[in-house]
Short mmCIF file of C-alpha atoms in Angstrom, two decimals:
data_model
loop_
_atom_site.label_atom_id
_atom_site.label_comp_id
_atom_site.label_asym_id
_atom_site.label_seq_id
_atom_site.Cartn_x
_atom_site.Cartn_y
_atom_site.Cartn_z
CA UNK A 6 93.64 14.77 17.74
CA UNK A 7 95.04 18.70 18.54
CA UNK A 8 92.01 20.87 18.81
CA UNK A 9 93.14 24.65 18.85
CA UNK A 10 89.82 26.91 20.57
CA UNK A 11 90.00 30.46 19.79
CA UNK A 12 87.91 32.88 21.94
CA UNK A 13 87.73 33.25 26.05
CA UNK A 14 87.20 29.84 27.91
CA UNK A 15 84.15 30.57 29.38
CA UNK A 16 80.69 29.27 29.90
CA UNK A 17 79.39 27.34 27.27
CA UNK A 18 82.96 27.21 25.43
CA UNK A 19 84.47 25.20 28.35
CA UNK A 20 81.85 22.84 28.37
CA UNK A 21 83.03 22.19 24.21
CA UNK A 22 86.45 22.35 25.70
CA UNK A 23 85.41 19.23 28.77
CA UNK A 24 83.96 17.48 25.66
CA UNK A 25 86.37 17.33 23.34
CA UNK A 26 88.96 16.20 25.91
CA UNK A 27 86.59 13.31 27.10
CA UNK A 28 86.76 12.27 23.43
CA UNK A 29 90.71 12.10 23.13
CA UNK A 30 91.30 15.31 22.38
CA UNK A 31 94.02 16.86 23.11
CA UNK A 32 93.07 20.95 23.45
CA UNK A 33 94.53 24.35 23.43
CA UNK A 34 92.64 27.78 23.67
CA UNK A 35 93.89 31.34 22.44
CA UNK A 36 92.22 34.23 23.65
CA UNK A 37 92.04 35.92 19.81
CA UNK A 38 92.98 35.00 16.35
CA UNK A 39 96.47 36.81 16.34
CA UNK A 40 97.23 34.41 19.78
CA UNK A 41 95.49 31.24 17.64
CA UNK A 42 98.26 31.78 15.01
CA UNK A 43 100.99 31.85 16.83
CA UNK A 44 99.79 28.72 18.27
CA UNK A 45 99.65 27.10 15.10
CA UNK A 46 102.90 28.58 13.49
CA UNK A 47 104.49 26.72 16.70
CA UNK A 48 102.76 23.59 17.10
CA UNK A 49 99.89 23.26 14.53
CA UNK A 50 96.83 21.46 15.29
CA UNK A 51 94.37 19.17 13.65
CA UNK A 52 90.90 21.35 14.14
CA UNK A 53 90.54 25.23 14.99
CA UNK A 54 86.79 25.69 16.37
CA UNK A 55 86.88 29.56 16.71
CA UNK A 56 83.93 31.96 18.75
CA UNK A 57 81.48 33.80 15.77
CA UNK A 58 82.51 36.91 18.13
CA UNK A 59 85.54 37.19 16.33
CA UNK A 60 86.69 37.73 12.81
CA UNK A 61 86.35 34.10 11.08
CA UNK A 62 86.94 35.60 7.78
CA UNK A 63 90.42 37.13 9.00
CA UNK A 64 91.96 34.13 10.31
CA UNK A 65 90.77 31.94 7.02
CA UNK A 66 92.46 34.63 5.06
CA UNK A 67 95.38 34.45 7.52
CA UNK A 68 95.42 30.54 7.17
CA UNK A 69 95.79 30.81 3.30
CA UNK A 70 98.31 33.39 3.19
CA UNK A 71 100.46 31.74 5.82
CA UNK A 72 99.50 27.98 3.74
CA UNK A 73 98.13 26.44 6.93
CA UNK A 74 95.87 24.10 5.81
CA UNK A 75 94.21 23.20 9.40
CA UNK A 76 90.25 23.40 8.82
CA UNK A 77 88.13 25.58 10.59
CA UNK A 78 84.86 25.54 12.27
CA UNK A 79 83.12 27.99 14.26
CA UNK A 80 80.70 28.18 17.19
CA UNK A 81 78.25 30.39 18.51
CA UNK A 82 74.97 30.57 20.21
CA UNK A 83 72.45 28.54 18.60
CA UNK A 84 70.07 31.38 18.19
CA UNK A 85 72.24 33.80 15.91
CA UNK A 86 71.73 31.98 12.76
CA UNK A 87 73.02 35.19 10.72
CA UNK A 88 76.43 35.25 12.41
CA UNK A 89 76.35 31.16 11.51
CA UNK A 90 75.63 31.82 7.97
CA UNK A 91 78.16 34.43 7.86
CA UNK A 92 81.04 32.30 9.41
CA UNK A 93 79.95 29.00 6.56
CA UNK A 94 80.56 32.05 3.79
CA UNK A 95 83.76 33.37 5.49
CA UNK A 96 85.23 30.34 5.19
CA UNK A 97 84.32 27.87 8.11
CA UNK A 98 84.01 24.35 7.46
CA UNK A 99 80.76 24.08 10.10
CA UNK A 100 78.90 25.96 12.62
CA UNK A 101 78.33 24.26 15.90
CA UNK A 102 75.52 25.81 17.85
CA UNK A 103 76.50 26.43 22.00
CA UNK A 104 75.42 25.37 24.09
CA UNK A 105 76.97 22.46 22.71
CA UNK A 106 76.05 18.68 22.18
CA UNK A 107 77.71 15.93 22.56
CA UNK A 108 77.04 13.93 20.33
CA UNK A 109 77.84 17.22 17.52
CA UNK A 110 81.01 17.83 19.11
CA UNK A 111 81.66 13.86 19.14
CA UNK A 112 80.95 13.84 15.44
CA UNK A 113 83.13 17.19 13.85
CA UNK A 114 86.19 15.61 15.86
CA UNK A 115 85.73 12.13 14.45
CA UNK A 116 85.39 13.15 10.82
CA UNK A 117 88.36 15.47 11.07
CA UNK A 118 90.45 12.27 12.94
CA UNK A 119 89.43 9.63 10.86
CA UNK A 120 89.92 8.94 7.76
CA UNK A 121 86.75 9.67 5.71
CA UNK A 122 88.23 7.07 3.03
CA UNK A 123 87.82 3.56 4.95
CA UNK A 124 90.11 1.20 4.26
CA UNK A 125 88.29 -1.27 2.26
CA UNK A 126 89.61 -4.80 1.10
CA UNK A 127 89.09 -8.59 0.01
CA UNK A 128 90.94 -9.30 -3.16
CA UNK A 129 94.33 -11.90 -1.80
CA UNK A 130 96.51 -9.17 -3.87
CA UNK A 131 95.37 -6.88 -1.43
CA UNK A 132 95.40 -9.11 1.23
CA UNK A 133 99.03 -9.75 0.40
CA UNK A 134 99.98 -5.83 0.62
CA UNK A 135 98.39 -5.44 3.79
CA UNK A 136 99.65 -8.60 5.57
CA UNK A 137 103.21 -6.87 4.97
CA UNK A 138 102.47 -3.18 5.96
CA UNK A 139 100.76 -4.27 9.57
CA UNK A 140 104.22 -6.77 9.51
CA UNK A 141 106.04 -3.53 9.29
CA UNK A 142 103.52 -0.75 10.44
CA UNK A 143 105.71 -1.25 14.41
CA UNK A 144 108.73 -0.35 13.36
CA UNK A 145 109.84 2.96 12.67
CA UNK A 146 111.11 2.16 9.01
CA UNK A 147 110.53 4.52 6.21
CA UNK A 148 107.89 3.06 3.59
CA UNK A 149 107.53 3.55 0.12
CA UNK A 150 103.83 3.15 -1.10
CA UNK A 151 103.75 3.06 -4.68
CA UNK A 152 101.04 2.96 -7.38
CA UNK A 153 99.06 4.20 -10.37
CA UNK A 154 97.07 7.26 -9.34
CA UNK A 155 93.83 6.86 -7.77
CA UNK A 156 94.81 3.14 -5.95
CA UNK A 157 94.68 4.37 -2.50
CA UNK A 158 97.94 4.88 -1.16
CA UNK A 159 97.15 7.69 1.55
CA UNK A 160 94.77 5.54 2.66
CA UNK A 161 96.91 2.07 2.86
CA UNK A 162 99.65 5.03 4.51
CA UNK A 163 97.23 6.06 7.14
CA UNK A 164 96.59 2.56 8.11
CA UNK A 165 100.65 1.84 8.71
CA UNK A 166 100.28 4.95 10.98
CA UNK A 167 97.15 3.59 12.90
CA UNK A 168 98.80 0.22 13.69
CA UNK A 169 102.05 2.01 14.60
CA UNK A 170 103.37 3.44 18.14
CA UNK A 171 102.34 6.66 17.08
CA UNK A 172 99.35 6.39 16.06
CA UNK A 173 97.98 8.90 19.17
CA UNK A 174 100.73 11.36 17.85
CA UNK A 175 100.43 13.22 14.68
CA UNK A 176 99.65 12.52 11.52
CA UNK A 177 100.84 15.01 8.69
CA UNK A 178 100.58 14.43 5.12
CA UNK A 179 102.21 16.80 2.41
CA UNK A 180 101.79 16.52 -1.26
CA UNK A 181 104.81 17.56 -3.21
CA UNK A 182 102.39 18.23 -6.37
CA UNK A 183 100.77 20.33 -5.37
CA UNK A 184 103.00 23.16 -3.81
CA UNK A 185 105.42 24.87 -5.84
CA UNK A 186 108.85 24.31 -5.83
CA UNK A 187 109.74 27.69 -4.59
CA UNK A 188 107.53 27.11 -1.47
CA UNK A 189 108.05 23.18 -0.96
CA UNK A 190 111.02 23.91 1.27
CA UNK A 191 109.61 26.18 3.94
CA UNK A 192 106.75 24.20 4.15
CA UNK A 193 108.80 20.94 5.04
CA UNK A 194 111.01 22.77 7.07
CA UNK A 195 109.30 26.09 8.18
CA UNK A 196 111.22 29.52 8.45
CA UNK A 197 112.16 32.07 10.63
CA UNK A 198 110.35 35.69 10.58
CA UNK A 199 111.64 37.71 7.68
CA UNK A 200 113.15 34.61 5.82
CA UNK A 201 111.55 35.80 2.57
CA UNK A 202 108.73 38.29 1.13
CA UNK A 203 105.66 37.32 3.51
CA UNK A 204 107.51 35.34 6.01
CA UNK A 205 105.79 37.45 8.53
CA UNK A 206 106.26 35.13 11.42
CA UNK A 207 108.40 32.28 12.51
CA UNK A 208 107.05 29.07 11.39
CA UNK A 209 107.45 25.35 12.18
CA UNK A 210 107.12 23.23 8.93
CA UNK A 211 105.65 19.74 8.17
CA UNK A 212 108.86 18.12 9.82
CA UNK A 213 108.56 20.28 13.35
CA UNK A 214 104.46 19.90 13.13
CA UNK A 215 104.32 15.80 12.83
CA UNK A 216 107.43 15.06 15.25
CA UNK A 217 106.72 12.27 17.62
CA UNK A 218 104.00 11.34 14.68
CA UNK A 219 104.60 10.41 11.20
CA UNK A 220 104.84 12.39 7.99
CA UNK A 221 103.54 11.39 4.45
CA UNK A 222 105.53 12.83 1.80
CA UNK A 223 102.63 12.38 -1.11
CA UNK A 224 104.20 12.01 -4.60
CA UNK A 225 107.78 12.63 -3.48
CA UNK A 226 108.48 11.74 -7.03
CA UNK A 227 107.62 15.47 -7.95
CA UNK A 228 109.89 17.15 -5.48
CA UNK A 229 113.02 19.17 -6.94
CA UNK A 230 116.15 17.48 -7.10
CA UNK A 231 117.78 19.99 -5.19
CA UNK A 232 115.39 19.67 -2.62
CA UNK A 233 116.13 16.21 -2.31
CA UNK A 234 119.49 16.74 -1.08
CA UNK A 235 118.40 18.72 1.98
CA UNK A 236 115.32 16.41 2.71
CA UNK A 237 117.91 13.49 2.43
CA UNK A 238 120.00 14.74 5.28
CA UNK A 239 116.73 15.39 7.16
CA UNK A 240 116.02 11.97 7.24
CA UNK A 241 119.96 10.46 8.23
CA UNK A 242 120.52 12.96 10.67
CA UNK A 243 116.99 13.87 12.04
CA UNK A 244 117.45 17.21 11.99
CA UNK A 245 116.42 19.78 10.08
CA UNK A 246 117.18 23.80 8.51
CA UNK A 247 114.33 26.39 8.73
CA UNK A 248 114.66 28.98 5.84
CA UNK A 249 116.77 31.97 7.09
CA UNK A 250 117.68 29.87 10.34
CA UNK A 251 121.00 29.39 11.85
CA UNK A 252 120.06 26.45 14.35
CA UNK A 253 119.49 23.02 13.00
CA UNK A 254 116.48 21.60 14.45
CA UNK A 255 115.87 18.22 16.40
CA UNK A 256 112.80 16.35 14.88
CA UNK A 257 111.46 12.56 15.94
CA UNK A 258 109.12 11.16 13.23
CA UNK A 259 108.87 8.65 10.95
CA UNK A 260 108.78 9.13 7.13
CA UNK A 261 106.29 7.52 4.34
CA UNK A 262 106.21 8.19 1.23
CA UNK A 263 103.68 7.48 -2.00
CA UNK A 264 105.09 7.61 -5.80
CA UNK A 265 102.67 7.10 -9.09
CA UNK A 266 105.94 6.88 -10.77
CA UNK A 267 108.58 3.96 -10.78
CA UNK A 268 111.24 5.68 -8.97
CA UNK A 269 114.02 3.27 -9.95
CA UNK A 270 113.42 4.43 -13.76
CA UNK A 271 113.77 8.01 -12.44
CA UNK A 272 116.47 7.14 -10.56
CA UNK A 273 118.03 6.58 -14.41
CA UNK A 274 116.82 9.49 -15.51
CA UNK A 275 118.70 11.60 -13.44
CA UNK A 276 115.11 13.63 -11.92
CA UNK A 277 115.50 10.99 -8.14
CA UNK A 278 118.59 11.01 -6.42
CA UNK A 279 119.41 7.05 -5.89
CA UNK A 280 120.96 7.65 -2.56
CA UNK A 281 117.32 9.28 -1.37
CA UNK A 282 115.78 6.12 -2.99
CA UNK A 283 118.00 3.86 -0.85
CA UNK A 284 116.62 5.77 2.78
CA UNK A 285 113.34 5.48 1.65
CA UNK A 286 112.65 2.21 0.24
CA UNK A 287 113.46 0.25 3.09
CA UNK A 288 110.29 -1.20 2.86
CA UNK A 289 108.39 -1.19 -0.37
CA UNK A 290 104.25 -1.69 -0.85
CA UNK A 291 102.85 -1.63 -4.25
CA UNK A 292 99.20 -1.40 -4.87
CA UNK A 293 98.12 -3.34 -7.40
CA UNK A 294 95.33 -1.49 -9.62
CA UNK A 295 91.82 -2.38 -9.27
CA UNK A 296 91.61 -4.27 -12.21
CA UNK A 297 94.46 -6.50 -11.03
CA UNK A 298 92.59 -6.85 -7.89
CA UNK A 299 88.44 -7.86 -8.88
CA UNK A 300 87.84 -9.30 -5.55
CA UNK A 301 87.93 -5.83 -4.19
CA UNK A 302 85.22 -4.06 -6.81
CA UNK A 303 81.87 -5.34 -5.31
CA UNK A 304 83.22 -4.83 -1.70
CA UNK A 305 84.31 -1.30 -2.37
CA UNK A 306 81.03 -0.47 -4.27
CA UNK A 307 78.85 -1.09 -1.75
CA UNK A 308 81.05 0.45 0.84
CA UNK A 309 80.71 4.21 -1.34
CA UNK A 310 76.80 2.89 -1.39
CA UNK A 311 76.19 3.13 2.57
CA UNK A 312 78.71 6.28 2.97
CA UNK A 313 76.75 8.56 0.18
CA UNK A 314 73.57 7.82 1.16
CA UNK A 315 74.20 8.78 4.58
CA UNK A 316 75.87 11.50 3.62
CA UNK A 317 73.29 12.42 1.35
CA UNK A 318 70.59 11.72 4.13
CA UNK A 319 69.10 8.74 1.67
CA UNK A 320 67.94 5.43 2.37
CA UNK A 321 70.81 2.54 1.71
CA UNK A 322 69.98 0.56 -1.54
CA UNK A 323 71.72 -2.46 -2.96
CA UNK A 324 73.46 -3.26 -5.70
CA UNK A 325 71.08 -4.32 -8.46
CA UNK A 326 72.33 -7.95 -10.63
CA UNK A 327 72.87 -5.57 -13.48
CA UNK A 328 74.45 -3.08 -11.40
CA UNK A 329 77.01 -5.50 -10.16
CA UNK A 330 77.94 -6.59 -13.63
CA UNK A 331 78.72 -3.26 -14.71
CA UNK A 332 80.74 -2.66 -11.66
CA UNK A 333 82.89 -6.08 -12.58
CA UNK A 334 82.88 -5.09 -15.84
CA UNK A 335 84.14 -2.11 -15.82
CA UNK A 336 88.37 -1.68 -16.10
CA UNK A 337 88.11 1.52 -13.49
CA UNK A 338 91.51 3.29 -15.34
CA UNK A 339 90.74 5.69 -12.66
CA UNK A 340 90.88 2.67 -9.88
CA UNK A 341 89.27 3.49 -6.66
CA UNK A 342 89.03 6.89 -7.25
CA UNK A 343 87.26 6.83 -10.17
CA UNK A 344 84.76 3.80 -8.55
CA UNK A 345 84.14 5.90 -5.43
CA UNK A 346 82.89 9.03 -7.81
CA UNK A 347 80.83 6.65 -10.10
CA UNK A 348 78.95 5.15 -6.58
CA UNK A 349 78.48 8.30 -5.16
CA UNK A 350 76.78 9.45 -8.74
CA UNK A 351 74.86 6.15 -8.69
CA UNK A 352 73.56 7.08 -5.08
CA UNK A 353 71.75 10.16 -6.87
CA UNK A 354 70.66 8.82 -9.45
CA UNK A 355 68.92 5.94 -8.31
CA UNK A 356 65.05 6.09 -7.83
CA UNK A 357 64.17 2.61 -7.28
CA UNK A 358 65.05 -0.27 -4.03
CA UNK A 359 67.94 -0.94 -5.96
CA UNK A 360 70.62 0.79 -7.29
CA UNK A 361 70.25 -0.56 -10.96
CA UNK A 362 72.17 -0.68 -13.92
CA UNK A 363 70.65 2.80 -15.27
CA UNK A 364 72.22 4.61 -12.02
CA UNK A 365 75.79 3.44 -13.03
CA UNK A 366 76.87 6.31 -15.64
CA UNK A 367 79.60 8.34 -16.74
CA UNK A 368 80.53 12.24 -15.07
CA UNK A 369 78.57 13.40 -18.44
CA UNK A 370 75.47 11.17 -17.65
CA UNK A 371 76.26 8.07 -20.32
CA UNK A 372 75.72 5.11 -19.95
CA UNK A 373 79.00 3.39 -19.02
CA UNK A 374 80.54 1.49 -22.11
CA UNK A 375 81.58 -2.20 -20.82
CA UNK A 376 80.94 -4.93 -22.55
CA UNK A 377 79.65 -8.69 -21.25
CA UNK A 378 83.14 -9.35 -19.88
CA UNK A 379 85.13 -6.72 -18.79
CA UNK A 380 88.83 -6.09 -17.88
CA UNK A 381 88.87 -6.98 -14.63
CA UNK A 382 86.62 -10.21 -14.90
CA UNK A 383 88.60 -11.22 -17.88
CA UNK A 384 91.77 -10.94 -16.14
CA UNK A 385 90.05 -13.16 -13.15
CA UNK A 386 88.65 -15.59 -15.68
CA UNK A 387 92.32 -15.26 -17.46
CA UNK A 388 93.62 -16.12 -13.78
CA UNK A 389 91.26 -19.45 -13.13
CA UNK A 390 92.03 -20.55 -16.15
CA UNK A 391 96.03 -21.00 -15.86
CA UNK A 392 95.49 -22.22 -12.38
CA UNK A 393 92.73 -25.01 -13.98
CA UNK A 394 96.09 -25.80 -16.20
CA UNK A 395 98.41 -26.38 -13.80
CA UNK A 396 96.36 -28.76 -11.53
CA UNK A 397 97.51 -32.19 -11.89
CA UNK A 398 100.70 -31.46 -12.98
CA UNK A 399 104.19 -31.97 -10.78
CA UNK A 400 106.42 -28.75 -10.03
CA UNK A 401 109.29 -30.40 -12.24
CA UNK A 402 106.68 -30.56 -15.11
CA UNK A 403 105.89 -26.99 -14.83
CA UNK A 404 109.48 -25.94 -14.51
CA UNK A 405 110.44 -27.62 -17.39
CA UNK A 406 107.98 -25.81 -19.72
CA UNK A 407 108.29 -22.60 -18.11
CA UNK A 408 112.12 -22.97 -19.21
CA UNK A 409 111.59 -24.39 -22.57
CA UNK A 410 109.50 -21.73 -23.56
CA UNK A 411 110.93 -18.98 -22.36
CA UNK A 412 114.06 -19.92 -24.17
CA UNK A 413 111.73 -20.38 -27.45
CA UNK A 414 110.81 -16.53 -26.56
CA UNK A 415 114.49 -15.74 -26.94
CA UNK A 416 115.27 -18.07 -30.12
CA UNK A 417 117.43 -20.06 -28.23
CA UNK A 418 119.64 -17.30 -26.46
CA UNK A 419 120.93 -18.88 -23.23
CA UNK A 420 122.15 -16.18 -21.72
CA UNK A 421 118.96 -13.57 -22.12
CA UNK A 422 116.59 -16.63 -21.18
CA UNK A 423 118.75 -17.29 -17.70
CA UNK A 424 117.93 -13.45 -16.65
CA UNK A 425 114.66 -13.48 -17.59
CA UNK A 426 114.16 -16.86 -15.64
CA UNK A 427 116.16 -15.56 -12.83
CA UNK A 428 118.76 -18.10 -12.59
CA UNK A 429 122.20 -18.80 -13.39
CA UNK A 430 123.45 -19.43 -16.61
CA UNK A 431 124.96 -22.43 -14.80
CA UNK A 432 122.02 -23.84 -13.70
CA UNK A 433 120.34 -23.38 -17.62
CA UNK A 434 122.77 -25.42 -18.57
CA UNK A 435 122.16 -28.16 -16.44
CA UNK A 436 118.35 -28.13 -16.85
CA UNK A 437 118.88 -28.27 -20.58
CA UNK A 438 121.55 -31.14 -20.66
CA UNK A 439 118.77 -33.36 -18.34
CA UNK A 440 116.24 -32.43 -21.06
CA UNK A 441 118.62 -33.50 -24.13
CA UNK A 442 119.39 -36.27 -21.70
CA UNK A 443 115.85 -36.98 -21.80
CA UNK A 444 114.94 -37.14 -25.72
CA UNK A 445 113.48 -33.80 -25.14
CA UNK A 446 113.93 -30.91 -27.94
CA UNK A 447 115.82 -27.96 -27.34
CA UNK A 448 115.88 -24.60 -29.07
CA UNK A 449 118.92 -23.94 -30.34
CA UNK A 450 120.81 -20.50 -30.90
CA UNK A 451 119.39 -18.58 -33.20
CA UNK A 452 116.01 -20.67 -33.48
CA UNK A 453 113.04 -22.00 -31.20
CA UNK A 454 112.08 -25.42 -31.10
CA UNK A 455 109.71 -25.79 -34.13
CA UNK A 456 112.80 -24.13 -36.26
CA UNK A 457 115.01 -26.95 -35.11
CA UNK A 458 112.65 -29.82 -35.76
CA UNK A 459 112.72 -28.58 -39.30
CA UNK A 460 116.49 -27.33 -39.77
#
């Protein structure tokens, strides 16, 4: 955690200073805003907490020109409530009152260094995902997190970085969505003063700002393809170009990165360079959408239960029966995302013990549409129902159906069923002559079994 203080270390702001660094903090104090920016232009920093004394509104304004996206909170003396109210509408995030607790300070650091979004799991396909990115979370391998939108993956990256070796160092997470093209690259790679129109100071990028840490390059799938050329030799060589530099730049970090996209397919397309793909899929996590992962629905909902009514100062109410239906019921095409909106709705709503049925609406105030089985339990019914089928049968049994009917699926093609099996033609072959060997029908070219029977 890099806490920035700007305003004169004394009294009461270097006992917030003693605090902060008894939590883990790691601090650094400018005397004025011009100093605080420099300081952040050259190192960054997690958390500015800046003195009410000086302009708050001119270093948020600062901040958003210069797209430095550190939050802000400022501090005062507890008795000047106007100068508190007028730092919240300048831009600041929070007002602490000085002379400070500890308990206040204790609490702004630990919601600005932890992740608000818990990582939250049951279901074994999560289980699964997890087991391999706490395998991997030591090494200093690039990961690619991929899944539909909404499924967690800054979350599930987050928790590689927390069980990594550099989890005390830096944790910086761009998304390439969200920044235009035309600005992507000076943000990953910072510039030097004069670079371009508004480059009115040097400035490390996201690459300088999480070295020693890790970055998270959120929906790389979105970043220019000429971009991905430069980014690509960032991550072989380790070093790096600021915009209007002439020095290449040392940098020590490790690289994630999340996709919504199959990347392979844009890899074909010709919008993902394949060699980029290569660097950064050495390990690959896909989260599974919540509706291929029940287990996880009930846990998760009463998880965003206990979070908004504490952050909504209410008591914590369970799930009603009919509540937890719906929530099963539900398919959740907006996955977590969309659950964690509906809960914190549901928190509002609710006027009883429980959080009923009647809480659980839509963003226009509908009752949600799901009928007595929804998606998700249909697909774990759907689940318990093949593994009910299998039990009591041998492996050779299942193998041999699995076979027969997938060449049925492809009217006999040999060739087409051995790739979707994922075996040799070869070793088709042989399975099929031990079934004719057997009395047992086989499809033929050009027909499935039933079709053969008959001619």
């Amino acid at each position: 955690m890099r806490l920035l203080i700007i305003g004169r270390l004394n009294g009461e702001l270097v006992t917030a200073s003693k605090m902060a660094m008894s939590r883990g903090a790691a601090v650094t104090q400018a005397d004025a805003v011009e100093q605080g920016l420099n300081v952040l232009r050259a190192r960054g920093a997690d958390l500015v907490m800046i003195d009410v004394s000086l302009s708050v509104r001119g270093l948020v304004a600062a901040l958003a020109e210069e797209r430095i996206r550190t939050p802000v909170v400022a501090c005062g003396t507890g008795t000047d409530a106007r100068a508190a109210v007028a730092a919240i509408q300048a831009g600041a995030k929070e007002y602490i009152p000085l002379p400070p607790d500890p308990d206040l300070i204790a609490a702004v650091l630990e919601a600005v260094a932890a992740d608000a979004r818990a990582f939250v799991w049951r279901d074994p396909a999560m289980e699964r995902v997890v087991k391999l990115a706490e395998q991997v979370a030591r090494s200093d391998a690039s990961v690619l997190i991929s899944g539909e939108s909404g499924t967690g993956k800054e979350v599930l990256a987050r928790h590689v970085h927390a069980r990594s070796g550099r989890a005390q160092k830096p944790f910086v997470s761009v998304n390439c969505a969200a920044i235009p093209d035309a600005l992507l690259e000076s943000e990953l790679f910072g510039h030097e003063k004069g670079a371009f129109t508004g480059a009115v100071a040097r400035r490390i990028g996201r690459f300088e700002e999480a070295s020693g840490g890790t970055l998270l390059l959120d929906e790389i799938s979105e970043m220019d393809v000429r971009l991905q050329a430069k980014l690509l030799r960032a991550l072989q060589e380790r070093v790096i170009d600021r915009v209007g530099g002439g020095q290449p730049v040392k940098v020590d970090l490790r690289v994630l990165a999340t996709s919504n996209r199959n990347l392979a397919e844009e890899v074909r397309k010709g919008t993902f360079r394949e060699d980029l793909l290569y660097r950064l899929n050495v390990v690959h996590l896909r989260l599974p959408p919540l509706r291929e992962r029940p287990g996880d629905i009930l846990e998760l909902a009463a998880h965003f239960a206990r979070k908004y009514a504490e952050a909504n100062g209410l008591p914590d109410r369970p799930l009603s029966a009919e509540a937890r239906r719906l929530m099963v019921a539900t398919p959740w095409r907006g996955n977590v995302r969309e659950l964690e909106n509906t809960l914190h709705r549901a928190v509002l709503l609710a006027s009883g013990p429980e959080i009923d049925g009647e809480a659980i609406r839509s963003p226009e105030g509908d009752a949600l549409e799901a009928g007595p089985v929804g998606a998700a339990a249909r697909a774990a019914e759907a689940a318990e129902a093949v593994t009910r089928g299998l039990v009591g049968r041998t492996v050779a049994e299942v193998e041999r159906d699995l076979i027969l009917d997938t060449l049925d699926h492809c009217l006999g093609n040999r060739t087409h069923a051995a790739k979707i099996l994922g075996i040799s033609i070869r070793t088709l072959r042989n399975k099929l002559n031990e079934y004719v060997g057997s009395g047992i029908a086989v499809a033929e070219p050009g027909h499935t079994r039933a079709l053969a029977a008959y001619g």
